[in-house]
Each structure stands twice: as C-alpha cells, then as structure tokens.
Coordinates of N, CA, C and O in Angstrom, one line a residue:
M391 N -2.6 19.8 -70.8 CA -2.4 18.4 -71.3 C -3.8 17.7 -71.3 O -4.6 18.1 -70.5
K392 N -3.9 16.7 -72.1 CA -5.2 16.0 -72.1 C -5.1 14.8 -71.1 O -4.1 14.5 -70.5
I393 N -6.3 14.2 -70.9 CA -6.4 13.2 -69.8 C -5.5 12.0 -70.0 O -4.9 11.5 -69.1
G394 N -5.3 11.6 -71.3 CA -4.4 10.5 -71.5 C -2.9 10.8 -71.1 O -2.3 9.9 -70.5
E395 N -2.5 12.0 -71.4 CA -1.1 12.4 -71.0 C -1.0 12.4 -69.5 O 0.0 12.0 -68.9
L396 N -2.0 13.0 -68.9 CA -2.0 13.1 -67.4 C -2.0 11.7 -66.8 O -1.3 11.5 -65.8
A397 N -2.8 10.8 -67.3 CA -2.8 9.5 -66.8 C -1.5 8.8 -66.9 O -1.0 8.1 -66.0
K398 N -0.8 9.0 -68.1 CA 0.5 8.4 -68.3 C 1.5 9.0 -67.3 O 2.3 8.3 -66.7
V399 N 1.5 10.3 -67.1 CA 2.5 11.0 -66.2 C 2.3 10.6 -64.8 O 3.2 10.3 -64.0
T400 N 1.0 10.4 -64.3 CA 0.7 10.2 -62.9 C 0.6 8.7 -62.6 O 0.7 8.3 -61.4
G401 N 0.4 7.8 -63.6 CA 0.2 6.4 -63.4 C -1.2 6.1 -62.9 O -1.5 5.0 -62.5
L402 N -2.1 7.1 -63.0 CA -3.5 6.8 -62.6 C -4.3 6.6 -63.9 O -4.0 7.1 -64.9
S403 N -5.4 5.9 -63.7 CA -6.3 5.6 -64.9 C -7.1 6.9 -65.2 O -7.3 7.8 -64.3
A404 N -7.5 7.0 -66.4 CA -8.3 8.2 -66.8 C -9.6 8.2 -66.0 O -10.1 9.3 -65.6
S405 N -10.2 7.0 -65.8 CA -11.4 7.0 -65.0 C -11.2 7.5 -63.6 O -12.1 8.2 -63.0
K406 N -10.1 7.2 -63.0 CA -9.8 7.7 -61.6 C -9.7 9.2 -61.6 O -10.2 9.9 -60.7
I407 N -9.0 9.7 -62.7 CA -8.8 11.2 -62.8 C -10.2 11.8 -62.9 O -10.5 12.9 -62.3
R408 N -11.0 11.3 -63.8 CA -12.4 11.8 -64.0 C -13.2 11.8 -62.7 O -13.9 12.7 -62.4
F409 N -13.0 10.7 -61.9 CA -13.7 10.6 -60.7 C -13.2 11.7 -59.7 O -14.1 12.3 -59.1
Y410 N -11.9 11.9 -59.6 CA -11.4 12.9 -58.7 C -12.0 14.3 -59.1 O -12.3 15.1 -58.3
E411 N -12.1 14.5 -60.4 CA -12.7 15.7 -60.9 C -14.2 15.8 -60.5 O -14.6 16.8 -60.0
S412 N -14.9 14.7 -60.7 CA -16.3 14.8 -60.4 C -16.7 15.0 -59.0 O -17.7 15.6 -58.7
I413 N -15.8 14.6 -58.0 CA -16.1 14.9 -56.6 C -15.4 16.1 -56.1 O -15.5 16.4 -54.9
G414 N -14.8 16.9 -57.0 CA -14.3 18.2 -56.7 C -12.8 18.2 -56.2 O -12.4 19.2 -55.7
L415 N -12.1 17.1 -56.2 CA -10.7 17.1 -55.8 C -9.8 17.7 -56.8 O -8.8 18.3 -56.4
L416 N -10.1 17.5 -58.0 CA -9.3 18.1 -59.1 C -10.0 19.3 -59.7 O -11.0 19.1 -60.4
K417 N -9.6 20.4 -59.3 CA -10.4 21.6 -59.6 C -9.9 22.5 -60.7 O -10.5 23.5 -61.1
T418 N -8.8 22.2 -61.3 CA -8.2 23.1 -62.3 C -8.4 22.6 -63.7 O -7.5 22.7 -64.6
V419 N -9.5 22.0 -64.0 CA -9.8 21.4 -65.3 C -10.6 22.4 -66.2 O -11.5 23.0 -65.7
T420 N -10.2 22.5 -67.4 CA -11.0 23.3 -68.3 C -11.4 22.4 -69.5 O -10.8 21.3 -69.7
R421 N -12.4 22.9 -70.2 CA -12.9 22.1 -71.4 C -12.8 23.0 -72.6 O -13.1 24.1 -72.6
S422 N -12.3 22.3 -73.7 CA -12.3 23.0 -75.0 C -13.7 22.9 -75.6 O -14.6 22.3 -75.1
A423 N -13.8 23.6 -76.7 CA -15.1 23.7 -77.4 C -15.6 22.3 -77.8 O -16.8 22.1 -77.8
N424 N -14.7 21.4 -78.1 CA -15.1 20.0 -78.5 C -15.4 19.1 -77.3 O -15.7 17.9 -77.4
G425 N -15.3 19.7 -76.0 CA -15.6 18.9 -74.8 C -14.4 18.2 -74.2 O -14.5 17.6 -73.1
Y426 N -13.2 18.2 -74.8 CA -12.1 17.6 -74.3 C -11.6 18.3 -73.0 O -11.6 19.5 -73.0
R427 N -11.2 17.5 -72.0 CA -10.7 18.1 -70.8 C -9.2 18.5 -71.1 O -8.5 17.8 -71.7
H428 N -8.8 19.7 -70.5 CA -7.4 20.1 -70.5 C -7.0 20.4 -69.1 O -7.7 21.1 -68.3
Y429 N -5.8 19.8 -68.7 CA -5.3 19.9 -67.4 C -4.0 20.7 -67.4 O -3.1 20.5 -68.2
P430 N -3.9 21.7 -66.5 CA -2.6 22.4 -66.3 C -1.6 21.5 -65.7 O -1.9 20.4 -65.1
K431 N -0.3 21.8 -65.8 CA 0.7 21.0 -65.2 C 0.6 20.8 -63.7 O 1.0 19.9 -63.1
E432 N -0.1 21.8 -63.1 CA -0.4 21.7 -61.6 C -1.2 20.5 -61.3 O -1.2 20.0 -60.1
A433 N -2.0 20.0 -62.2 CA -2.8 18.8 -62.0 C -2.0 17.6 -61.6 O -2.4 16.8 -60.8
V434 N -0.8 17.5 -62.1 CA 0.1 16.4 -61.8 C 0.4 16.5 -60.3 O 0.3 15.5 -59.6
L435 N 0.8 17.6 -59.8 CA 1.0 17.8 -58.3 C -0.2 17.5 -57.5 O -0.1 16.7 -56.5
A436 N -1.4 18.0 -58.0 CA -2.6 17.7 -57.2 C -2.9 16.2 -57.1 O -3.2 15.7 -56.1
L437 N -2.7 15.5 -58.2 CA -3.0 14.1 -58.3 C -2.0 13.3 -57.4 O -2.3 12.3 -56.8
E438 N -0.7 13.7 -57.5 CA 0.3 13.1 -56.6 C 0.0 13.3 -55.2 O 0.2 12.4 -54.3
L439 N -0.5 14.5 -54.8 CA -0.8 14.8 -53.4 C -2.0 13.9 -53.0 O -2.0 13.3 -51.9
I440 N -3.0 13.8 -53.9 CA -4.2 13.0 -53.6 C -3.8 11.5 -53.4 O -4.2 10.9 -52.4
S441 N -3.0 11.0 -54.3 CA -2.6 9.6 -54.1 C -1.8 9.3 -52.9 O -2.0 8.4 -52.1
S442 N -0.8 10.2 -52.6 CA 0.1 10.0 -51.5 C -0.7 10.2 -50.2 O -0.5 9.4 -49.2
D443 N -1.6 11.2 -50.1 CA -2.3 11.4 -48.9 C -3.4 10.3 -48.7 O -3.6 10.0 -47.5
Q444 N -3.9 9.7 -49.7 CA -4.8 8.6 -49.5 C -4.0 7.4 -48.9 O -4.5 6.7 -48.1
Q445 N -2.8 7.2 -49.4 CA -2.0 6.1 -48.9 C -1.6 6.4 -47.4 O -1.4 5.4 -46.6
A446 N -1.6 7.6 -47.0 CA -1.3 8.0 -45.6 C -2.5 7.9 -44.7 O -2.4 8.1 -43.5
G447 N -3.7 7.6 -45.4 CA -4.9 7.3 -44.6 C -5.9 8.4 -44.6 O -6.9 8.4 -43.9
F448 N -5.7 9.5 -45.4 CA -6.7 10.5 -45.6 C -7.9 10.0 -46.4 O -7.6 9.4 -47.5
S449 N -9.1 10.3 -46.0 CA -10.2 10.0 -46.8 C -10.4 11.0 -47.9 O -9.8 12.1 -47.8
L450 N -11.2 10.7 -48.9 CA -11.5 11.7 -50.0 C -12.1 12.9 -49.4 O -11.8 14.1 -49.9
E451 N -13.0 12.8 -48.4 CA -13.7 13.9 -47.8 C -12.6 14.8 -47.1 O -12.7 16.1 -47.2
E452 N -11.7 14.2 -46.4 CA -10.7 15.0 -45.7 C -9.8 15.8 -46.7 O -9.5 16.9 -46.5
L453 N -9.5 15.1 -47.8 CA -8.7 15.7 -48.8 C -9.4 16.9 -49.5 O -8.8 17.9 -49.8
N454 N -10.7 16.7 -49.7 CA -11.5 17.8 -50.3 C -11.5 19.0 -49.5 O -11.4 20.1 -50.0
A455 N -11.5 18.8 -48.2 CA -11.5 19.9 -47.2 C -10.1 20.6 -47.2 O -10.0 21.8 -46.9
L456 N -9.0 19.8 -47.4 CA -7.7 20.3 -47.3 C -7.1 21.0 -48.5 O -6.4 22.0 -48.4
L457 N -7.4 20.4 -49.7 CA -6.8 20.9 -50.9 C -7.4 22.3 -51.3 O -8.6 22.4 -51.5
P458 N -6.5 23.3 -51.5 CA -7.0 24.6 -51.9 C -7.4 24.5 -53.4 O -7.0 23.6 -54.1
E459 N -8.1 25.6 -53.8 CA -8.6 25.7 -55.2 C -7.4 25.6 -56.2 O -7.5 25.0 -57.2
D460 N -6.3 26.4 -55.9 CA -5.3 26.5 -56.9 C -3.9 26.0 -56.5 O -2.9 26.3 -57.2
L461 N -3.8 25.3 -55.4 CA -2.6 24.7 -54.9 C -1.5 25.8 -54.6 O -0.4 25.4 -54.3
T462 N -1.9 27.0 -54.6 CA -0.9 28.1 -54.2 C -1.4 28.8 -52.9 O -0.7 29.6 -52.4
N463 N -2.6 28.5 -52.4 CA -3.2 29.2 -51.3 C -3.5 28.2 -50.2 O -4.6 28.1 -49.8
W464 N -2.5 27.6 -49.7 CA -2.7 26.6 -48.6 C -3.0 27.3 -47.3 O -2.4 28.3 -47.0
Q465 N -3.9 26.7 -46.5 CA -4.2 27.2 -45.2 C -3.3 26.5 -44.2 O -3.6 25.4 -43.8
H466 N -2.2 27.2 -43.9 CA -1.1 26.5 -43.1 C -1.6 25.8 -41.9 O -1.3 24.6 -41.7
Q467 N -2.3 26.5 -41.0 CA -2.7 25.9 -39.7 C -3.7 24.8 -39.9 O -3.6 23.8 -39.2
T468 N -4.6 24.9 -40.8 CA -5.5 23.8 -41.1 C -4.8 22.6 -41.6 O -5.1 21.5 -41.1
L469 N -3.8 22.8 -42.4 CA -3.0 21.7 -42.9 C -2.2 21.0 -41.8 O -2.2 19.8 -41.6
V470 N -1.6 21.8 -41.0 CA -0.8 21.3 -39.9 C -1.7 20.6 -38.9 O -1.3 19.5 -38.5
N471 N -2.8 21.1 -38.6 CA -3.7 20.4 -37.7 C -4.2 19.1 -38.2 O -4.3 18.1 -37.5
A472 N -4.5 19.1 -39.5 CA -5.0 17.8 -40.1 C -3.9 16.8 -40.1 O -4.1 15.6 -39.8
L473 N -2.6 17.2 -40.4 CA -1.5 16.2 -40.4 C -1.2 15.7 -39.0 O -1.0 14.5 -38.8
Q474 N -1.3 16.6 -38.0 CA -1.1 16.2 -36.6 C -2.2 15.2 -36.2 O -1.9 14.2 -35.5
Q475 N -3.4 15.5 -36.6 CA -4.5 14.6 -36.2 C -4.3 13.2 -36.9 O -4.6 12.2 -36.3
K476 N -3.9 13.2 -38.1 CA -3.7 11.9 -38.8 C -2.6 11.2 -38.1 O -2.6 9.9 -38.0
V477 N -1.5 11.8 -37.7 CA -0.4 11.1 -36.9 C -1.0 10.5 -35.6 O -0.7 9.3 -35.3
R478 N -1.9 11.2 -34.9 CA -2.5 10.7 -33.7 C -3.4 9.5 -34.1 O -3.3 8.5 -33.4
D479 N -4.1 9.6 -35.2 CA -4.9 8.5 -35.6 C -4.1 7.2 -35.9 O -4.5 6.1 -35.5
I480 N -3.0 7.4 -36.6 CA -2.1 6.3 -36.9 C -1.5 5.7 -35.6 O -1.4 4.5 -35.5
E481 N -1.1 6.5 -34.7 CA -0.6 6.0 -33.4 C -1.6 5.2 -32.7 O -1.3 4.1 -32.1
L482 N -2.9 5.6 -32.7 CA -3.9 4.8 -32.1 C -4.1 3.5 -32.8 O -4.3 2.4 -32.2
L483 N -4.1 3.5 -34.1 CA -4.2 2.3 -34.9 C -3.0 1.4 -34.7 O -3.2 0.2 -34.5
E484 N -1.8 1.9 -34.6 CA -0.6 1.1 -34.3 C -0.8 0.4 -32.9 O -0.5 -0.8 -32.8
A485 N -1.3 1.1 -31.9 CA -1.5 0.5 -30.6 C -2.5 -0.6 -30.7 O -2.3 -1.7 -30.1
K486 N -3.6 -0.4 -31.4 CA -4.6 -1.4 -31.6 C -4.1 -2.6 -32.3 O -4.3 -3.8 -31.9
L487 N -3.3 -2.4 -33.3 CA -2.7 -3.5 -34.1 C -1.7 -4.3 -33.2 O -1.7 -5.5 -33.3
A488 N -0.9 -3.6 -32.4 CA 0.0 -4.3 -31.5 C -0.8 -5.1 -30.5 O -0.4 -6.3 -30.2
H489 N -1.9 -4.6 -30.0 CA -2.7 -5.4 -29.1 C -3.3 -6.6 -29.8 O -3.2 -7.7 -29.2
N490 N -3.8 -6.4 -31.0 CA -4.3 -7.6 -31.7 C -3.3 -8.6 -32.1 O -3.5 -9.8 -32.0
K491 N -2.1 -8.1 -32.4 CA -1.0 -9.1 -32.7 C -0.6 -9.9 -31.5 O -0.5 -11.1 -31.6
A492 N -0.5 -9.2 -30.3 CA -0.2 -9.9 -29.1 C -1.3 -11.0 -28.8 O -1.0 -12.1 -28.4
H493 N -2.5 -10.6 -29.0 CA -3.6 -11.5 -28.7 C -3.6 -12.7 -29.6 O -3.7 -13.9 -29.2
L494 N -3.3 -12.5 -30.9 CA -3.2 -13.6 -31.9 C -2.0 -14.5 -31.6 O -2.1 -15.7 -31.7
T495 N -0.9 -13.9 -31.2 CA 0.3 -14.6 -30.9 C 0.0 -15.5 -29.7 O 0.5 -16.7 -29.6
D496 N -0.7 -15.0 -28.7 CA -1.1 -15.8 -27.5 C -1.9 -17.0 -27.9 O -1.7 -18.1 -27.4
I497 N -2.9 -16.8 -28.8 CA -3.7 -17.9 -29.3 C -2.9 -18.9 -30.0 O -3.0 -20.1 -29.7
L498 N -2.0 -18.5 -30.8 CA -1.1 -19.4 -31.5 C -0.2 -20.2 -30.5 O -0.1 -21.4 -30.7
E499 N 0.3 -19.6 -29.5 CA 1.1 -20.3 -28.5 C 0.2 -21.3 -27.8 O 0.7 -22.4 -27.5
K500 N -1.0 -21.0 -27.4 CA -1.9 -21.9 -26.7 C -2.2 -23.1 -27.6 O -2.3 -24.2 -27.2
I501 N -2.4 -22.8 -28.9 CA -2.7 -23.9 -29.9 C -1.5 -24.8 -30.0 O -1.6 -26.0 -30.0
A502 N -0.3 -24.2 -30.1 CA 0.9 -25.0 -30.3 C 1.2 -25.8 -29.1 O 1.9 -26.8 -29.2
A503 N 0.7 -25.4 -27.9 CA 1.0 -26.2 -26.7 C 0.1 -27.4 -26.5 O -0.1 -27.9 -25.4
K504 N -0.5 -27.9 -27.6 CA -1.4 -29.0 -27.6 C -0.7 -30.2 -27.0 O 0.3 -30.6 -27.5
P505 N -1.2 -30.8 -26.0 CA -0.7 -32.0 -25.5 C -0.8 -33.2 -26.6 O -1.7 -33.2 -27.4
D506 N 0.2 -34.1 -26.6 CA 0.2 -35.1 -27.6 C -1.0 -36.0 -27.5 O -1.5 -36.5 -28.5
N507 N -1.6 -36.2 -26.3 CA -2.7 -37.1 -26.2 C -4.1 -36.5 -26.4 O -5.1 -37.1 -26.1
V508 N -4.1 -35.2 -26.9 CA -5.3 -34.5 -27.1 C -5.6 -34.3 -28.6 O -4.7 -33.9 -29.3
D509 N -6.8 -34.6 -29.0 CA -7.1 -34.4 -30.5 C -7.4 -32.9 -30.7 O -7.5 -32.1 -29.8
C510 N -7.6 -32.5 -32.0 CA -7.8 -31.1 -32.3 C -9.1 -30.5 -31.7 O -9.1 -29.4 -31.3
Q511 N -10.1 -31.3 -31.7 CA -11.4 -30.8 -31.1 C -11.2 -30.5 -29.6 O -11.7 -29.5 -29.1
E512 N -10.6 -31.5 -28.9 CA -10.4 -31.2 -27.5 C -9.5 -30.1 -27.2 O -9.6 -29.3 -26.3
N513 N -8.5 -29.9 -28.1 CA -7.5 -28.8 -28.0 C -8.2 -27.5 -28.2 O -7.9 -26.5 -27.5
A514 N -9.1 -27.5 -29.2 CA -9.9 -26.2 -29.4 C -10.7 -25.8 -28.2 O -10.7 -24.7 -27.8
K515 N -11.3 -26.8 -27.5 CA -12.1 -26.5 -26.3 C -11.1 -26.0 -25.2 O -11.4 -25.1 -24.5
R516 N -9.9 -26.7 -25.1 CA -9.0 -26.3 -24.1 C -8.5 -24.8 -24.3 O -8.5 -24.0 -23.4
V517 N -8.2 -24.5 -25.6 CA -7.7 -23.1 -25.9 C -8.8 -22.1 -25.6 O -8.6 -21.1 -25.0
L518 N -10.1 -22.4 -26.1 CA -11.2 -21.5 -25.8 C -11.4 -21.3 -24.4 O -11.7 -20.2 -23.9
T519 N -11.4 -22.4 -23.6 CA -11.6 -22.2 -22.1 C -10.5 -21.3 -21.5 O -10.8 -20.5 -20.7
E520 N -9.2 -21.5 -21.9 CA -8.1 -20.7 -21.4 C -8.4 -19.2 -21.8 O -8.1 -18.4 -21.0
L521 N -8.8 -19.0 -23.0 CA -9.0 -17.6 -23.5 C -10.1 -17.0 -22.7 O -10.0 -15.8 -22.3
C522 N -11.2 -17.7 -22.4 CA -12.3 -17.2 -21.6 C -11.9 -16.9 -20.2 O -12.2 -15.9 -19.7
N523 N -11.1 -17.8 -19.6 CA -10.6 -17.6 -18.3 C -9.7 -16.4 -18.2 O -9.7 -15.6 -17.3
D524 N -8.8 -16.2 -19.3 CA -8.0 -15.0 -19.4 C -8.8 -13.7 -19.4 O -8.5 -12.7 -18.8
K525 N -9.9 -13.7 -20.2 CA -10.7 -12.6 -20.3 C -11.4 -12.2 -19.0 O -11.5 -11.0 -18.6
R526 N -11.8 -13.2 -18.3 CA -12.4 -13.0 -17.0 C -11.5 -12.4 -16.0 O -11.8 -11.5 -15.2
R527 N -10.2 -12.9 -16.0 CA -9.2 -12.3 -15.1 C -8.9 -10.9 -15.5 O -8.5 -10.1 -14.6
E528 N -8.9 -10.5 -16.8 CA -8.6 -9.1 -17.2 C -9.7 -8.1 -16.6 O -9.4 -7.0 -16.4
K529 N -10.9 -8.6 -16.5 CA -12.0 -7.7 -16.0 C -11.9 -7.6 -14.5 O -11.7 -7.0 -13.7

C-alpha cells in the first residue's frame, strides 16, 4: 500500500510515517522505480505497536532497540525485560506523582485555612513559613 492508504488505516500523518521510516523504526518499506514508497500490510501492525508503546512511555530509542526487522523474530526475553522495566518506571512515577499530589493538597489546605483578618499577602507569608517549617521537621 502507498503512504496515503497507510496513513488513513493507522490514523497517523504521512509525515509521521516518513519520520518513523527515517529513524529506522519502520523497516519494511520498499520503493518503486518512480520513488513511491510501498508498505506491506505488516507496516500497519508496526505503526500500531509504535503508537501504543509510545503512549505506554517508551521512547523512540527504546522502540528502535525492541522492534525486530520483520516483526516475526521477536527476542522474547529482551521484550519481557523491557516491559518489566517500563512497569517499574511507571510505578516509580506513580509514587512521585502521589507525593506531589499530597504536597499540593497540603498547600491548598494551608491556603484555604486563611484567617478572616489576614490579607492575601500576609496569608502567603504564613503559608510559606509553615511549608518551610514542615520541610525542616522532615529533615
């Protein structure tokens, strides 16, 4: 199929498909005598894998190392190891996000606890002082 068909089937732009080809992620491209690119039906699977794996957090470099030349010769243990590492990376990110969320929630609570007789500028100083004191206690 030509690039326009492939773009329509995958929902990716032709420029993105050409980019994936140029960096070596899409390896099954041939050219006709007139220079048109021709993609086998396996290119749809490759592009779907690339898109879904990017959404899962894989970088283009990681994908380049993982994707086999012809999509029929997967390196099982390499793939399993990469997926397990990505799960660990996501778990670390989730923990960091949970910590950041708790910190921001604490700040919001401190801001919301503004005494009626305190203006915004004084309240900001109060909240910052409390946050600094909390940090010192943590150490």
